[in-house]
mmCIF file of C-alpha atoms in Angstrom:
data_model
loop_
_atom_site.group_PDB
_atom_site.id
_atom_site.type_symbol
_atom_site.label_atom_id
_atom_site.label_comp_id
_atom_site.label_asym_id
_atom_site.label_seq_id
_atom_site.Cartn_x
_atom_site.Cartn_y
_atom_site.Cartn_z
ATOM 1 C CA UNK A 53 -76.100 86.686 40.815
ATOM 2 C CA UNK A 54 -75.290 89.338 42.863
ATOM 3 C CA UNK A 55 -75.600 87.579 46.407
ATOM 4 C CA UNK A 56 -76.761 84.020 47.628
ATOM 5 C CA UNK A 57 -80.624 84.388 48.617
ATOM 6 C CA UNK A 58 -82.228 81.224 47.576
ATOM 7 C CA UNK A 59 -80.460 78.022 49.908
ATOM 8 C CA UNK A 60 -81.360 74.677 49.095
ATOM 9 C CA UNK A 61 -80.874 71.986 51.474
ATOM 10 C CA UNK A 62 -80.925 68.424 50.588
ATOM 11 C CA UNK A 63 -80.122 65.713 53.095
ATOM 12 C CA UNK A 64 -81.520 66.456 57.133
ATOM 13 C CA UNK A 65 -79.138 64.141 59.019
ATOM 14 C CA UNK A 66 -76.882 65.720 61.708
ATOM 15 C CA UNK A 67 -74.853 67.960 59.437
ATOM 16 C CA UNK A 68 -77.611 69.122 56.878
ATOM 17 C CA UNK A 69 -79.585 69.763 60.060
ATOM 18 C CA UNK A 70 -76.771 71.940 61.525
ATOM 19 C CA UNK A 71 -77.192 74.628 58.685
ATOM 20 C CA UNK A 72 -80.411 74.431 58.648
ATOM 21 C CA UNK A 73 -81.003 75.206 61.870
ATOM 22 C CA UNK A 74 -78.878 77.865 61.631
ATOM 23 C CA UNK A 75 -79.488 79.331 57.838
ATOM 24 C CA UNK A 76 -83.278 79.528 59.200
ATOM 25 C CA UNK A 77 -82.326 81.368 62.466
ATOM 26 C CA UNK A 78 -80.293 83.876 60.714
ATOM 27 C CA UNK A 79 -83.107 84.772 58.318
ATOM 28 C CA UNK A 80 -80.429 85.713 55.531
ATOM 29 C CA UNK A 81 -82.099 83.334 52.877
ATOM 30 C CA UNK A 82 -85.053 81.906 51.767
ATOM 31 C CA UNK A 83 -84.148 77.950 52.746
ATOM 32 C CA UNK A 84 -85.989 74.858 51.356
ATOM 33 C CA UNK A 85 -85.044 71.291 52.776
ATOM 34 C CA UNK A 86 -85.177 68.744 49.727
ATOM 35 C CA UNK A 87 -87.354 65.797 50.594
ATOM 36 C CA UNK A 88 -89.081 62.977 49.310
ATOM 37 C CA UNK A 89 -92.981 62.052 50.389
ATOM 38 C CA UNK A 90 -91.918 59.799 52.592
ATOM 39 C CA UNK A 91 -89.629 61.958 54.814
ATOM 40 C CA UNK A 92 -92.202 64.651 54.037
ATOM 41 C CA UNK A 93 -94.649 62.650 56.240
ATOM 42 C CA UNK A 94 -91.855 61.654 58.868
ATOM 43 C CA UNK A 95 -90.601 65.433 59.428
ATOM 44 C CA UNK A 96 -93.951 66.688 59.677
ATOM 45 C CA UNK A 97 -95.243 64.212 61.852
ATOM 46 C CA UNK A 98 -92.094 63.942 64.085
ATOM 47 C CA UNK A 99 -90.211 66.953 63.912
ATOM 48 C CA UNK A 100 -86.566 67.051 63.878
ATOM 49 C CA UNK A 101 -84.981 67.974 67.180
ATOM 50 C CA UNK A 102 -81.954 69.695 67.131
ATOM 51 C CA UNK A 103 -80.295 70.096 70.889
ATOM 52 C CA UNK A 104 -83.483 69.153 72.568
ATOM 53 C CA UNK A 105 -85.542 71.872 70.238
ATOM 54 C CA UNK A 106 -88.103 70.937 67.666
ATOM 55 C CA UNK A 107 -87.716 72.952 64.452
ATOM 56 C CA UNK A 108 -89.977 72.979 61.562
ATOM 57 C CA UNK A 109 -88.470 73.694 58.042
ATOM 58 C CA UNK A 110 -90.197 74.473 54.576
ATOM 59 C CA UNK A 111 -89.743 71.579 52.859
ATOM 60 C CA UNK A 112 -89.695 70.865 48.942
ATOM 61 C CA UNK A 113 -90.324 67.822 47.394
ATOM 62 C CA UNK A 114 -87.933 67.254 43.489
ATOM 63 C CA UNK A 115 -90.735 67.029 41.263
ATOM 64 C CA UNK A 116 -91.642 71.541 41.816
ATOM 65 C CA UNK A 117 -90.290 73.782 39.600
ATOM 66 C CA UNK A 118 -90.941 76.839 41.060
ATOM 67 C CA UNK A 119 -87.177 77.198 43.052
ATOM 68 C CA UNK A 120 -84.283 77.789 41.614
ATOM 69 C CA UNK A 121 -80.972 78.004 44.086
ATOM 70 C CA UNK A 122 -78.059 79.898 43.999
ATOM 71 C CA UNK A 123 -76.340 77.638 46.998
ATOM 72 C CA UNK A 124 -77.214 73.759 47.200
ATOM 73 C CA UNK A 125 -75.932 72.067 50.358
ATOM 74 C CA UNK A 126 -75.480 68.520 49.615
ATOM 75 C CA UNK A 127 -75.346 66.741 53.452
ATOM 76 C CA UNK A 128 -76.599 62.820 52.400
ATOM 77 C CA UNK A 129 -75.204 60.052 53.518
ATOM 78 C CA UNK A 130 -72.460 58.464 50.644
ATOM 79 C CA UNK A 131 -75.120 55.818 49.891
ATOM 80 C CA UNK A 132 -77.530 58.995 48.857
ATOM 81 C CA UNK A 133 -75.633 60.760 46.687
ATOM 82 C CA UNK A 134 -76.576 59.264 43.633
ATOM 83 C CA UNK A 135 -79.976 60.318 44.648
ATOM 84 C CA UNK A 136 -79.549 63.267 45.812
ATOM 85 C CA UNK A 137 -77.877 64.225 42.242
ATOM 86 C CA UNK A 138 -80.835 63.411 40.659
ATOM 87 C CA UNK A 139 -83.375 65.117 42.862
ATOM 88 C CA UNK A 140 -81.891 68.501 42.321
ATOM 89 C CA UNK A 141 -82.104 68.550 38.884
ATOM 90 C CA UNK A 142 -85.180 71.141 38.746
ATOM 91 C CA UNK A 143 -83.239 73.547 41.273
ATOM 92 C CA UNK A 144 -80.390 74.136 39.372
ATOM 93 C CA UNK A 145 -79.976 76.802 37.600
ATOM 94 C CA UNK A 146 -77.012 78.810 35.560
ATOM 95 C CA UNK A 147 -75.322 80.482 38.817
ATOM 96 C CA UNK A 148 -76.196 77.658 40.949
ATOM 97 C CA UNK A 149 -73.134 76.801 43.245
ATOM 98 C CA UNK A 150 -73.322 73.027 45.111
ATOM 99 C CA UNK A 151 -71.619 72.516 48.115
ATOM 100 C CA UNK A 152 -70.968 68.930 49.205
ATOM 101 C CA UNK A 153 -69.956 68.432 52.779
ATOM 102 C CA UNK A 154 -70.238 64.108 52.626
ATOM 103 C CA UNK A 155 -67.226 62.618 53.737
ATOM 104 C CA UNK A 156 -64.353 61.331 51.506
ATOM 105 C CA UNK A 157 -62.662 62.858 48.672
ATOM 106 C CA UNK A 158 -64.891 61.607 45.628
ATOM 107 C CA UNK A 159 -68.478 63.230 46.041
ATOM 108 C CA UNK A 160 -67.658 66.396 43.800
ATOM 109 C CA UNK A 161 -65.958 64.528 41.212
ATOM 110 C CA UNK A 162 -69.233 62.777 40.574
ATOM 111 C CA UNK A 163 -71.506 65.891 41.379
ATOM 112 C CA UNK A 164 -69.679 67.339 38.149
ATOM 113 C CA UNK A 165 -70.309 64.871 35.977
ATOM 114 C CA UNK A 166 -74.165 65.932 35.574
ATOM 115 C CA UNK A 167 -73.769 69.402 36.977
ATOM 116 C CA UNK A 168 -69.722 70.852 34.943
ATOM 117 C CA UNK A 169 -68.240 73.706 36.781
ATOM 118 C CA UNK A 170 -70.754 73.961 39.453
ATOM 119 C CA UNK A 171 -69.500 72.751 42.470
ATOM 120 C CA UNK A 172 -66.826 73.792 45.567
ATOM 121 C CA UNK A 173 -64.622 71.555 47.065
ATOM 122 C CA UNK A 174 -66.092 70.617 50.566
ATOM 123 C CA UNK A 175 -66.136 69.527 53.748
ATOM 124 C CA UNK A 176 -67.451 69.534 57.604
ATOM 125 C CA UNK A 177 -64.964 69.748 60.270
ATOM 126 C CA UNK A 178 -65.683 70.087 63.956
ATOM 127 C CA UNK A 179 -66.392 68.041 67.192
ATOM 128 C CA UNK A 180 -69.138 65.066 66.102
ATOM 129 C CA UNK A 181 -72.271 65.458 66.342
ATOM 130 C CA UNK A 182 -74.376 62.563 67.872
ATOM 131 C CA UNK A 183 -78.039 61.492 66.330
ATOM 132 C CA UNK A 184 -80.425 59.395 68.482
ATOM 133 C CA UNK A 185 -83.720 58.776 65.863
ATOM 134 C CA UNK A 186 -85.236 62.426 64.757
ATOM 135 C CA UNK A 187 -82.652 63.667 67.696
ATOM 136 C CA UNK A 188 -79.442 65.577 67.078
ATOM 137 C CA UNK A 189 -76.846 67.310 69.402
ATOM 138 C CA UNK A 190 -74.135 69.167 68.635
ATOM 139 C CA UNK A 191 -72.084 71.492 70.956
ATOM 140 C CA UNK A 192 -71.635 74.049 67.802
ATOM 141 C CA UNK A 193 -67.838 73.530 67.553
ATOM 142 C CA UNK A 194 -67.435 73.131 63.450
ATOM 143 C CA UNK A 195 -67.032 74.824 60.427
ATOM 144 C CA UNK A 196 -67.404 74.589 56.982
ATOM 145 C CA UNK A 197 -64.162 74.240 54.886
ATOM 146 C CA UNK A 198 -64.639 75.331 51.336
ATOM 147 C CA UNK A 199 -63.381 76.369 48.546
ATOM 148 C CA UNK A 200 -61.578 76.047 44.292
ATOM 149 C CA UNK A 201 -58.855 73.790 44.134
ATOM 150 C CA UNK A 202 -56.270 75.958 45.108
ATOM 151 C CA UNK A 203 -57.312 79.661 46.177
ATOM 152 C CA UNK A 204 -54.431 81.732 46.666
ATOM 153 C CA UNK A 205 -57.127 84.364 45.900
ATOM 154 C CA UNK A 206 -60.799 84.165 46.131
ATOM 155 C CA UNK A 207 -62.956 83.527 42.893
ATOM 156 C CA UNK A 208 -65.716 84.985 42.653
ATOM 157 C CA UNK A 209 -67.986 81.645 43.553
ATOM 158 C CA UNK A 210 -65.888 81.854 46.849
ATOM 159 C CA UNK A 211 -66.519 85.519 47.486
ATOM 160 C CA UNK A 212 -70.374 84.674 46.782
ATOM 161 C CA UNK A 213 -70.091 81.727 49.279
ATOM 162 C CA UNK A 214 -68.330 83.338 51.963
ATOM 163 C CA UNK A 215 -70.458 86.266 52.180
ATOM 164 C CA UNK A 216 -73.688 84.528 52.798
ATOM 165 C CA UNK A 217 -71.911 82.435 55.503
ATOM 166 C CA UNK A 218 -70.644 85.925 57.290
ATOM 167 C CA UNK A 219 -74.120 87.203 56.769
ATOM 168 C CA UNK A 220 -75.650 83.866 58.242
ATOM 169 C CA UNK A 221 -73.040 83.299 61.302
ATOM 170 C CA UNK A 222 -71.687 80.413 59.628
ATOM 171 C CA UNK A 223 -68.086 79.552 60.214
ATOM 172 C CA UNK A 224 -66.112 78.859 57.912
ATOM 173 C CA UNK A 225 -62.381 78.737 56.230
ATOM 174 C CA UNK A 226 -61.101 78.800 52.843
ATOM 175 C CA UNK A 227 -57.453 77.124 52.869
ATOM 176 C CA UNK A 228 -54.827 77.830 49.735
ATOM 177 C CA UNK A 229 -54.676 74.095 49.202
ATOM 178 C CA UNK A 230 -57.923 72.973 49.010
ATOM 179 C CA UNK A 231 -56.954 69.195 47.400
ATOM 180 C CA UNK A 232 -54.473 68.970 50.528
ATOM 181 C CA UNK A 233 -56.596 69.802 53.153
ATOM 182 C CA UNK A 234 -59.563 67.494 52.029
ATOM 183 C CA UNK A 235 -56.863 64.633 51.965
ATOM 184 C CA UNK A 236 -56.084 65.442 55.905
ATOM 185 C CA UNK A 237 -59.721 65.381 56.157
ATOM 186 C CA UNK A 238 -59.831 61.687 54.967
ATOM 187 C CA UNK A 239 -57.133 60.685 56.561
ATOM 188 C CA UNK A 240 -58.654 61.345 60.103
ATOM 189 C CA UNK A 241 -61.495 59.358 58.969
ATOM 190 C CA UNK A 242 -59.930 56.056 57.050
ATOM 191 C CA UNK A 243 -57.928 55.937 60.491
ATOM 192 C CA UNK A 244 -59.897 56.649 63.359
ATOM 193 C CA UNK A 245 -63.871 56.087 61.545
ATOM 194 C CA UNK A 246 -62.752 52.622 60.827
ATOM 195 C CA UNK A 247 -60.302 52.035 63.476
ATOM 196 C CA UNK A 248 -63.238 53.184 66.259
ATOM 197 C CA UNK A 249 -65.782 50.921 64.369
ATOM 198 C CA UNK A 250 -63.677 47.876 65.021
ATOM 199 C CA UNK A 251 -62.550 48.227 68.092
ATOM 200 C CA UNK A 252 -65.710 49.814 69.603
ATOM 201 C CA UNK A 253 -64.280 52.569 71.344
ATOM 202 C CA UNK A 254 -64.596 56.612 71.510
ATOM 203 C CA UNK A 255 -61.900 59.302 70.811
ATOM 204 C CA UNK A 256 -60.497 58.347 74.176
ATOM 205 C CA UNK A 257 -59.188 55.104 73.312
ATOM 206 C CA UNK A 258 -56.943 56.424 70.519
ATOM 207 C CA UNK A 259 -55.072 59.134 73.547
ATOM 208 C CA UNK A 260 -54.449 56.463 76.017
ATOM 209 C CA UNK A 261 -53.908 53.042 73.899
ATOM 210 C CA UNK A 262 -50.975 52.872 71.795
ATOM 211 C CA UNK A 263 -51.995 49.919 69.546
ATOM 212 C CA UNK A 264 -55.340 51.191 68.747
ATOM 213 C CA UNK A 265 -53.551 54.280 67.673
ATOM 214 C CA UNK A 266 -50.688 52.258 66.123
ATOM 215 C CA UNK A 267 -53.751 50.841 63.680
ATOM 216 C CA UNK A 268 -55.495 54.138 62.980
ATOM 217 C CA UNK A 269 -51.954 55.019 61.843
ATOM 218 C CA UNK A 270 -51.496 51.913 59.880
ATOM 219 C CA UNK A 271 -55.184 52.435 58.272
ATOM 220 C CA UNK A 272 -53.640 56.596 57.635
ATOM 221 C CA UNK A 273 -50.106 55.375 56.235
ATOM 222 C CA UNK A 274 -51.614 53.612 53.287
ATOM 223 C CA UNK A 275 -53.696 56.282 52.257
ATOM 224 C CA UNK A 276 -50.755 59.103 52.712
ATOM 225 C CA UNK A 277 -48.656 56.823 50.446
ATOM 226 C CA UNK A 278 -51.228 56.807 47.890
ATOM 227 C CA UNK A 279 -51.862 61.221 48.304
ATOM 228 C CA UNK A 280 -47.736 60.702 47.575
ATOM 229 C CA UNK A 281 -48.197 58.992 44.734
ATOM 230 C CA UNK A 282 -50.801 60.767 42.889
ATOM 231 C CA UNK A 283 -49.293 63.904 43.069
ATOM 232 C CA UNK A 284 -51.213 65.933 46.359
ATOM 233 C CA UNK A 285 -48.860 68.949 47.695
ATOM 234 C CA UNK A 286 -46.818 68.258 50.540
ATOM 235 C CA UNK A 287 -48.318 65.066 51.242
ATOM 236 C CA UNK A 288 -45.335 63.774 53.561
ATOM 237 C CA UNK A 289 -47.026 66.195 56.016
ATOM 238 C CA UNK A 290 -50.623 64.633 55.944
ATOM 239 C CA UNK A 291 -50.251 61.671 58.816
ATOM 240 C CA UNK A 292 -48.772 63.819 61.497
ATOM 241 C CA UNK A 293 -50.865 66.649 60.942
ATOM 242 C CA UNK A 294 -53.761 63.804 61.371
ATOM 243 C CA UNK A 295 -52.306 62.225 64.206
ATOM 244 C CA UNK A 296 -52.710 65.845 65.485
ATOM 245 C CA UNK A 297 -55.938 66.130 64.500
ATOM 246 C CA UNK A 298 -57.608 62.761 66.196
ATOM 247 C CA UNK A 299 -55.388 63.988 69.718
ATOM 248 C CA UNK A 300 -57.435 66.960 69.930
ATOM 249 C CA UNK A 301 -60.949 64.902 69.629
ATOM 250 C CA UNK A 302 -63.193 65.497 71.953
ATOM 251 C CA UNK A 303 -62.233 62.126 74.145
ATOM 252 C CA UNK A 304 -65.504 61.033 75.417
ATOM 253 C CA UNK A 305 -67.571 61.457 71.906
ATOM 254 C CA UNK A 306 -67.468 58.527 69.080
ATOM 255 C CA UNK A 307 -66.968 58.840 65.551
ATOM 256 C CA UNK A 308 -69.593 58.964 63.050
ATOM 257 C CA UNK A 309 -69.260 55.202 61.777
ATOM 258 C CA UNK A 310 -69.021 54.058 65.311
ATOM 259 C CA UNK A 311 -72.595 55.471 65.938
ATOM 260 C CA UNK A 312 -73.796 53.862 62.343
ATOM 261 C CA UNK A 313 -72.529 50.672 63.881
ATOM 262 C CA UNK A 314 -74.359 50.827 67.198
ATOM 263 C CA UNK A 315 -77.607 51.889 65.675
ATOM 264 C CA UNK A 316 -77.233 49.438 62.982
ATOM 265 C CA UNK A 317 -77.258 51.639 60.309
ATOM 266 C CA UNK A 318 -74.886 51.323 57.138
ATOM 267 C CA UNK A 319 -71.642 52.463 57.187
ATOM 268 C CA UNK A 320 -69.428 54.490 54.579
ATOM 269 C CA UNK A 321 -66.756 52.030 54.384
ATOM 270 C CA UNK A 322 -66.808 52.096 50.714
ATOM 271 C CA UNK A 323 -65.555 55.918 50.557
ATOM 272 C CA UNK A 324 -62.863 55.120 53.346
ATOM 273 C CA UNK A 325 -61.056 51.959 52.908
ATOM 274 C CA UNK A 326 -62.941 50.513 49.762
ATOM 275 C CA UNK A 327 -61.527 54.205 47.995
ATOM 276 C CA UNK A 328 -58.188 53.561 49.322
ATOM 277 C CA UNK A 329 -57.937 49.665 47.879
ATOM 278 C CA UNK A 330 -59.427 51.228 44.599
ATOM 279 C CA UNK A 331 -56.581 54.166 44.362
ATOM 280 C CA UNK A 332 -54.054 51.572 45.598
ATOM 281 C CA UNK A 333 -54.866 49.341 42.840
ATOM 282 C CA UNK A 334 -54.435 52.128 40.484
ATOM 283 C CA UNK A 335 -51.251 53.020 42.171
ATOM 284 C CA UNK A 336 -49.811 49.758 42.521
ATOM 285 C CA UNK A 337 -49.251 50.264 46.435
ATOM 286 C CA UNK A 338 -50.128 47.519 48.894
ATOM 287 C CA UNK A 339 -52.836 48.198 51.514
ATOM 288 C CA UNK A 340 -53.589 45.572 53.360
ATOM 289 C CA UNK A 341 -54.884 47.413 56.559
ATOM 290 C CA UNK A 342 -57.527 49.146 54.575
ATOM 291 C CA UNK A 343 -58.863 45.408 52.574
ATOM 292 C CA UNK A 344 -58.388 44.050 56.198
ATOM 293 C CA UNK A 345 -60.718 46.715 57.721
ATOM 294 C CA UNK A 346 -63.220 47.034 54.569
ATOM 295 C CA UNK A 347 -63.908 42.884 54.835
ATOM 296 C CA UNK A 348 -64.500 43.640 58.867
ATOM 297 C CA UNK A 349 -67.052 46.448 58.606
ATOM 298 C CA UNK A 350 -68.372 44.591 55.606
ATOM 299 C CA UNK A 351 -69.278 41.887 58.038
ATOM 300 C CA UNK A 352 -70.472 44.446 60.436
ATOM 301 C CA UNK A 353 -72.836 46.046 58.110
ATOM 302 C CA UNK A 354 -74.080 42.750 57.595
ATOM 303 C CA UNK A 355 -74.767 41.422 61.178
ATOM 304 C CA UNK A 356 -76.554 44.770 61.404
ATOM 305 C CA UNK A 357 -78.935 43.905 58.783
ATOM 306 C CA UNK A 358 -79.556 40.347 59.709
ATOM 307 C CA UNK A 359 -80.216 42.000 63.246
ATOM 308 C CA UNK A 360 -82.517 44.665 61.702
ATOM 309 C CA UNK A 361 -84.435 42.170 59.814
ATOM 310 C CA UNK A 362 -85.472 40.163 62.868
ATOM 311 C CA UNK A 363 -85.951 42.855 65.270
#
């Protein structure tokens, strides 16, 4: 491979439909959005709208074989990853790099298990996006943070990657420590997704209250103890770099499990808290924030299919 030309997409919530929007503006690839026949109908009969635009992608369903992708973007939900590993079986060739930008720190581990040695370390990072039905917004603040393990210089996957993004006015960064900076990255979320899903309130509520930040921090403090434990690089530094983080949110926009709660849609609580009360299990550290704030959300996600059910 000499370049990235062929761009799979698979997932079209508000992140996949980000870089889709703009991969298919910049004309620097030849993108397909992965879909089953069910979204197939939905898409084409209600078109995604993406800051008040409609946009119209060429979509792909996993049973072709005519595509084969150097870059897969993998932008599901947590719940569709096992899916989503499955359907992109026929576009995956030899040279085939797989980007996963779903939250937590888990999804490549289990990408690699059917697809060795193909796959970046990922993630999204920006001001959230908000999704109303088919209807996304986003203000265009974000980039893509990518990259090997550690990079203290570029492999040649990287180069690849990084190219296609300048070509494509994608932004982007590619830290040294990539296994450090995805564990600040999770750290904003166990704290402030779960603590803003409780407590109902947007990024404003964690500047000006000091106990709903004091539990975002008690959420962050349990999973910092277990980075500690199993070995991440300078992990002492991860909760105030995150309390640093969640100070510059945006204050009047919510977090993304916050808008899965008021739209009754499932949550990810399993790759935030239920991870952390798996690795603290295996670590033998007590977190009794995180098992306090999985059994909550639990009961959230539960109302919100009893309510779904009868509405």
């Amino acid at each position: 491979m000499s370049k990235i030309s062929n761009v799979l997409i698979c997932g079209l919530g508000a992140i996949g439909t980000i870089y889709a929007v703009a991969i298919q503006k910049s004309g620097f690839a030849n993108l397909k959005i992965l879909v089953d026949s069910q979204r197939l109908k939905r898409y084409t009969d209600n078109p995604i709208c993406y800051n008040e635009k409609k946009y119209f992608f060429d979509y792909i369903l996993d049973a072709d074989r005519s595509f084969k992708a150097d870059l897969i973007i993998i932008a599901t939900k947590n719940q569709g990853l096992a899916a989503a590993v499955k359907s992109i079986k026929n576009f995956v060739s030899e040279n085939t790099i797989i980007l996963s930008l779903l939250n937590g720190i888990s999804s490549e581990e289990e990408i690699e298990k059917f697809y060795p040695g193909k796959t970046l370390y990922s993630y999204f990072v920006g001001h959230t996006s908000s999704r109303t039905g088919s209807c996304i917004t986003f203000d265009g603040v974000g980039e893509i943070v990518f990259g090997e393990k550690y990079n203290k210089s570029f492999s040649d996957r990287v180069n690849f990657v990084s190219e296609f993004f300048d070509s494509a006015g994608i932004n982007y960064s590619v830290p040294e420590d990539m296994e450090y900076s995805m564990w600040k990255k999770f750290l904003v979320n166990v704290g402030t997704n779960q603590a803003s899903a409780i407590l109902g309130g947007e990024y404003y509520l964690f500047h000006n209250s000091e106990k709903s930040m004091n539990f975002a921090k008690a959420l962050m403090k349990e999973a910092s103890a277990i980075a500690q434990k199993s070995g991440v690089k300078n992990a002492e530094q991860l909760l105030p770099q995150a309390v640093d983080i969640i100070k510059s949110m945006l204050p009047n926009t919510k977090s993304s499990m916050l808008q899965d709660i008021e739209a009754k849609r499932e949550t990810e609580v399993d790759i935030f808290a239920g991870k952390v009360i798996e690795l603290g299990k295996k670590y033998n550290i007590s977190t009794p924030y995180n098992t306090m704030a999985f059994e909550i959300i639990k009961a959230l996600d539960e109302k919100s299919k009893i309510y779904n059910q009868v509405s």
